[in-house]
Short mmCIF file of N, CA and C in Angstrom, two decimals:
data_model
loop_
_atom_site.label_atom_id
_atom_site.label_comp_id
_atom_site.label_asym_id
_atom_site.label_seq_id
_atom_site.Cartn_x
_atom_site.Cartn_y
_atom_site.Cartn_z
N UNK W 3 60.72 -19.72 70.51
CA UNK W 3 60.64 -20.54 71.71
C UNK W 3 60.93 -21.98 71.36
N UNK W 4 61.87 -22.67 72.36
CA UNK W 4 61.75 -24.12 72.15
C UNK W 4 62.84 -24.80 72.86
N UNK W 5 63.33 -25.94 72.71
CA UNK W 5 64.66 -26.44 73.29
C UNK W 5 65.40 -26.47 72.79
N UNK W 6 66.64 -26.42 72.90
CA UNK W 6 67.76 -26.72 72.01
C UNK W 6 68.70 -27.74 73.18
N UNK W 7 69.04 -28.37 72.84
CA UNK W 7 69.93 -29.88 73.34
C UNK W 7 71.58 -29.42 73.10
N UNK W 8 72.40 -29.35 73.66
CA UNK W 8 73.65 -29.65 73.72
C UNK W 8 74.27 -30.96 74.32
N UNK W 9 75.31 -31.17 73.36
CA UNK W 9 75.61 -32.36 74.47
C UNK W 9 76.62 -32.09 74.95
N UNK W 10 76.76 -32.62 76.02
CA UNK W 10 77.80 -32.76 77.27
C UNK W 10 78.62 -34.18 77.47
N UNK W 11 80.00 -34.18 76.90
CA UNK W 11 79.89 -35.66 77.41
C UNK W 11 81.90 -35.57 77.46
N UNK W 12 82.01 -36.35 78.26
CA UNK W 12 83.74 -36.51 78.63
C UNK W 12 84.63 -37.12 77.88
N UNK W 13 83.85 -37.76 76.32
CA UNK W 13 84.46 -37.90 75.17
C UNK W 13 85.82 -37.21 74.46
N UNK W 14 86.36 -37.72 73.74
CA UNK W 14 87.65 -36.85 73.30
C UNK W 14 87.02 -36.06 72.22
N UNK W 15 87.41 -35.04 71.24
CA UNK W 15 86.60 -34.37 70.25
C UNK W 15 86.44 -34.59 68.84
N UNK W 16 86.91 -35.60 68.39
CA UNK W 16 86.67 -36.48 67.39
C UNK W 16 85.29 -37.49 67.83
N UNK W 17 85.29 -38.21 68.19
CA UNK W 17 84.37 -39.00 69.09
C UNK W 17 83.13 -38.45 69.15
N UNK W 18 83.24 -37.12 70.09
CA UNK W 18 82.01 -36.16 69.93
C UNK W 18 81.45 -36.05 69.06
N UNK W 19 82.56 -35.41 68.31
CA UNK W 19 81.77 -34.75 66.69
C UNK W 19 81.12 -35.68 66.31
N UNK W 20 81.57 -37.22 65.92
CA UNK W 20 80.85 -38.26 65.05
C UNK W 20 79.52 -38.26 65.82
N UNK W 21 79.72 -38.48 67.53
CA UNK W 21 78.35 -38.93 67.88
C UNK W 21 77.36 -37.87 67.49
N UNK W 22 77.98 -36.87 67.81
CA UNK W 22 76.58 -35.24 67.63
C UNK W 22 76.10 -35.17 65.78
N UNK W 23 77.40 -35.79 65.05
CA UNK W 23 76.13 -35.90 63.63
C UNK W 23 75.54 -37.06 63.44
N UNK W 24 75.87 -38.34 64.23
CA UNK W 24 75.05 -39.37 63.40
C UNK W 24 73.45 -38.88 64.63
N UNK W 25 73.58 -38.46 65.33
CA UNK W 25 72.38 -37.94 66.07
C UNK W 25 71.55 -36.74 65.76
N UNK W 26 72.28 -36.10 64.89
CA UNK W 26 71.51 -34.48 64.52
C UNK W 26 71.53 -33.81 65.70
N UNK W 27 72.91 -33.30 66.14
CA UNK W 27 72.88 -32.37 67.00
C UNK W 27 73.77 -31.31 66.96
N UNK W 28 73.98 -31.52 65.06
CA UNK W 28 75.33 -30.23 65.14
C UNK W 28 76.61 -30.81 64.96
N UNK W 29 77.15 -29.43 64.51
CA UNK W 29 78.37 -29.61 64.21
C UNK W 29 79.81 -29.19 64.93
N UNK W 30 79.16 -28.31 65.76
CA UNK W 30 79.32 -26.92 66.40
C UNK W 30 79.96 -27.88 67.63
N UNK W 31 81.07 -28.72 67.73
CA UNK W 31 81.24 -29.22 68.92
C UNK W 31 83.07 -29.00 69.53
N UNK W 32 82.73 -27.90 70.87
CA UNK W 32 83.94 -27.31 71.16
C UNK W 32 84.65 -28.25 72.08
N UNK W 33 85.88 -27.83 72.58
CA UNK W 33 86.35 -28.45 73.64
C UNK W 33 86.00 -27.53 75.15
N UNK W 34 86.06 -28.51 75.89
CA UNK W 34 85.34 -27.62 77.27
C UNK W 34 86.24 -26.65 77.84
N UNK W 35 87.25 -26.82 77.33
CA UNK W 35 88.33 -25.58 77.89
C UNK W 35 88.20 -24.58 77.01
N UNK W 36 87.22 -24.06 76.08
CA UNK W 36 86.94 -23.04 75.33
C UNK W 36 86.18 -21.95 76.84
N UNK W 37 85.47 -22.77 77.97
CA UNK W 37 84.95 -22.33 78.56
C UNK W 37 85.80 -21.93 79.63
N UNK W 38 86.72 -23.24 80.43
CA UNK W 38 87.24 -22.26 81.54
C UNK W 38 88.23 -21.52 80.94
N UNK W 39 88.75 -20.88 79.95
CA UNK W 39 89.46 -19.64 79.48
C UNK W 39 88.88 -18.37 80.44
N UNK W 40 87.52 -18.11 80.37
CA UNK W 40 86.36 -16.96 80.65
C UNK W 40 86.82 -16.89 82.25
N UNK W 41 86.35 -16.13 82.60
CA UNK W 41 86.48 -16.03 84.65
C UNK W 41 84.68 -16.43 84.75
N UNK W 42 84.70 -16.71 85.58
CA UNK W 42 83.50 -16.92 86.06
C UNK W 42 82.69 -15.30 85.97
N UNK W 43 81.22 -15.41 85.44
CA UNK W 43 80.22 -14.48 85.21
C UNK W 43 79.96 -13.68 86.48
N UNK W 44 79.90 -12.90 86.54
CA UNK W 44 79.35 -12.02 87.51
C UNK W 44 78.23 -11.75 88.28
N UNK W 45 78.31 -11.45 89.75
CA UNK W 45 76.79 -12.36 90.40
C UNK W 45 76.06 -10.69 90.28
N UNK W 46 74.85 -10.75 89.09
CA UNK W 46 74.24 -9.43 89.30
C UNK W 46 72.62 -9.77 89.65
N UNK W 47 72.15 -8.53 89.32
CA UNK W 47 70.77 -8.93 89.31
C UNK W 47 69.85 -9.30 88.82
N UNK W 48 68.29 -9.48 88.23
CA UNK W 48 67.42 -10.52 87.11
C UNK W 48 68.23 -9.99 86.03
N UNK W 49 68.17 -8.19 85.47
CA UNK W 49 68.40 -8.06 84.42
C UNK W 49 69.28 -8.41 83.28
N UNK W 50 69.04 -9.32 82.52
CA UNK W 50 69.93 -9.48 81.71
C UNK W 50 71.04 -8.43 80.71
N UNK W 51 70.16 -6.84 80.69
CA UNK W 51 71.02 -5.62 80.83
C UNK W 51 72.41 -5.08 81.35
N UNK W 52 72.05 -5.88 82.60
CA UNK W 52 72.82 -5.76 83.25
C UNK W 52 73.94 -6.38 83.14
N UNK W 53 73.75 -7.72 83.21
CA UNK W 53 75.14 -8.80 82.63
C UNK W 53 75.56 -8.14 81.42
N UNK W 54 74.84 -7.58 80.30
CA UNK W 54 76.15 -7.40 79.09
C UNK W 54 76.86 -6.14 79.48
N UNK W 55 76.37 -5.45 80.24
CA UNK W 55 77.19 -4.30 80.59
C UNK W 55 78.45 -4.59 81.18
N UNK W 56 78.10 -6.06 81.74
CA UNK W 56 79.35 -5.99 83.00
C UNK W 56 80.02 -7.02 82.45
N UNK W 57 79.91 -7.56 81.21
CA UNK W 57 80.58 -8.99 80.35
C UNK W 57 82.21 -8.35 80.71
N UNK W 58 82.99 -9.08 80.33
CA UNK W 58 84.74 -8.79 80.23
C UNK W 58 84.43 -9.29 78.56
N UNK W 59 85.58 -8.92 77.94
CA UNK W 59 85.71 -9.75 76.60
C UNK W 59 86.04 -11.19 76.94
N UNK W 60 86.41 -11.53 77.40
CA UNK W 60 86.74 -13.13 77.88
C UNK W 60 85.59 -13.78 78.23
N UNK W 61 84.65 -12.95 78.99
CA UNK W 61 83.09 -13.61 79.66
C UNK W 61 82.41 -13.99 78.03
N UNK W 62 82.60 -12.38 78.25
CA UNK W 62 81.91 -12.22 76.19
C UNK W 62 81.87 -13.68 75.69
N UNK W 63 83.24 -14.22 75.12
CA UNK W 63 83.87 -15.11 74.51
C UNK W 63 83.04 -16.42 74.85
N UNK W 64 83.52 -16.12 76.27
CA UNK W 64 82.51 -18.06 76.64
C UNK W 64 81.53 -18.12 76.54
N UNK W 65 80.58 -16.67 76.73
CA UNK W 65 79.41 -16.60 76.78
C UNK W 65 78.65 -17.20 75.19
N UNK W 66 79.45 -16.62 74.56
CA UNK W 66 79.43 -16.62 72.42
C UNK W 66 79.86 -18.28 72.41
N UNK W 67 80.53 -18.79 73.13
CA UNK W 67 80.97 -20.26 72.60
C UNK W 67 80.03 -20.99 73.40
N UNK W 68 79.58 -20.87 74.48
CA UNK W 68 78.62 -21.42 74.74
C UNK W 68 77.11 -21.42 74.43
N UNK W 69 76.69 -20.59 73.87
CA UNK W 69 75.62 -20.14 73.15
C UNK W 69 75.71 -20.99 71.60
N UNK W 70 76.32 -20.90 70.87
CA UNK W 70 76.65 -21.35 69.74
C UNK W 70 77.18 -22.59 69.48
N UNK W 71 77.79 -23.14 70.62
CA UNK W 71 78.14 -24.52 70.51
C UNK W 71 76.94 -25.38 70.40
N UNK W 72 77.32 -26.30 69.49
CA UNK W 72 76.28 -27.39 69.44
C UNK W 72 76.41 -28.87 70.85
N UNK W 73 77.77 -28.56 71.49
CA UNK W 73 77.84 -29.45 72.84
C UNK W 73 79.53 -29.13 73.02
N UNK W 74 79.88 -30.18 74.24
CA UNK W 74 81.37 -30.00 74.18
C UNK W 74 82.00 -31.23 74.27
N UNK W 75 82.77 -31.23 74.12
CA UNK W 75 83.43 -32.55 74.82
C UNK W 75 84.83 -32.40 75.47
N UNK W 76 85.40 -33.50 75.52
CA UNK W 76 86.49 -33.22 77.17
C UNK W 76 86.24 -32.82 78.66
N UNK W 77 84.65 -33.34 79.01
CA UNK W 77 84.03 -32.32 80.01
C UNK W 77 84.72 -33.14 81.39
N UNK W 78 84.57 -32.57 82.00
CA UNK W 78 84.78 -32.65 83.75
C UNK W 78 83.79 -31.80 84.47
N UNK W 79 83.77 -32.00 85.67
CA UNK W 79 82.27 -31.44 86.29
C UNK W 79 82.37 -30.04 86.49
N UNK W 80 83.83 -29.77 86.50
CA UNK W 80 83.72 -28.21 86.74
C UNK W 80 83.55 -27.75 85.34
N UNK W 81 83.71 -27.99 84.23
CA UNK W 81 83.18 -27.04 82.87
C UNK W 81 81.53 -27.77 83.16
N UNK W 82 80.82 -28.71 83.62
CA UNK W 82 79.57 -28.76 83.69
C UNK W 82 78.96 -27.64 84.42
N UNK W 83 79.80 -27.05 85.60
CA UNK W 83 78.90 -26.41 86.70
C UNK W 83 79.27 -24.61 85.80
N UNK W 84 80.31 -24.73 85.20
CA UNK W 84 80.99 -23.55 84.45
C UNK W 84 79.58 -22.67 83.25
N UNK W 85 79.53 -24.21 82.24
CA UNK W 85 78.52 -23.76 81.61
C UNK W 85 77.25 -23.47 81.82
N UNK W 86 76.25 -24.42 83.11
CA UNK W 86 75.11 -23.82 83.25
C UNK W 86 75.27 -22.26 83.67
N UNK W 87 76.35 -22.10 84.16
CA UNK W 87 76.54 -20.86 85.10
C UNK W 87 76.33 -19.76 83.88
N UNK W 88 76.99 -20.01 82.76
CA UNK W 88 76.85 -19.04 81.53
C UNK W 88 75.69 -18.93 81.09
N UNK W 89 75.22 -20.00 80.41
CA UNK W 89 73.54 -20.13 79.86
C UNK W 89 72.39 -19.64 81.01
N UNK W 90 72.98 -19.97 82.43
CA UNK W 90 71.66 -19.15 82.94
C UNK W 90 71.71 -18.04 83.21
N UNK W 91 73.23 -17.38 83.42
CA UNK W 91 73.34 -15.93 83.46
C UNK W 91 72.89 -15.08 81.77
N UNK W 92 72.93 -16.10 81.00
CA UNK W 92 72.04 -15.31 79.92
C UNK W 92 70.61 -15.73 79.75
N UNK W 93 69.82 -16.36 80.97
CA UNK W 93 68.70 -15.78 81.16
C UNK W 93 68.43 -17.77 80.47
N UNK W 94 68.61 -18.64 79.84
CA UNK W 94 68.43 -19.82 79.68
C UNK W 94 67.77 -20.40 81.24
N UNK W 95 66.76 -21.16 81.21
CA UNK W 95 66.56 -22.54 82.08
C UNK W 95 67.30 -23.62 81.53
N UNK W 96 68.29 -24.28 82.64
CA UNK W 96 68.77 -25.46 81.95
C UNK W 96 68.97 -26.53 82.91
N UNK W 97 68.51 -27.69 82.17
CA UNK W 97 68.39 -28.79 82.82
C UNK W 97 69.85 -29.95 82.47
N UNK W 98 70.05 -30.87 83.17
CA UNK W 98 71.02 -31.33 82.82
C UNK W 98 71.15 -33.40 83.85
#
């Protein structure tokens, strides 16, 4: 249990990276179009069972880069509204 912090920011990805290590937040920093690659997640029900059944490999993908990313950069509001959409369809609360 606990938080984990990503950052989000409209930075280019050099930029990012420096800010996310002189801060300790990782290294792990993608570009936000790693995300809209994916189609948008699928509207199911609580079970999180359920979503991996119905992942695409592409959902898969964003789902894995968003999970694992330490933040993104290049953002625009639609990879903002993109990624909560991932992290909470895998069952995450996320604030922003």
């Amino acid at each position: 249990l606990g938080i984990e912090v990503k950052m989000v920011t409209g930075d280019q990805l050099a930029i990012a990276r420096e800010t996310a290590r002189e801060l300790g937040l990782g290294t792990q920093i993608q570009r936000a179009d790693a995300l809209a690659a994916a189609p948008p997640p699928p509207r199911l029900g609580e079970g999180r069972e359920d979503l991996l059944l119905h992942l695409t490999a592409a959902q898969a993908d964003g789902a894995e880069v968003a999970a694992a990313a330490s933040g993104f950069a290049e953002v625009f509001p639609e990879h903002k509204f993109r990624l909560v959409q991932i992290l909470q369809q895998r069952g995450h609360r996320v604030g922003m």
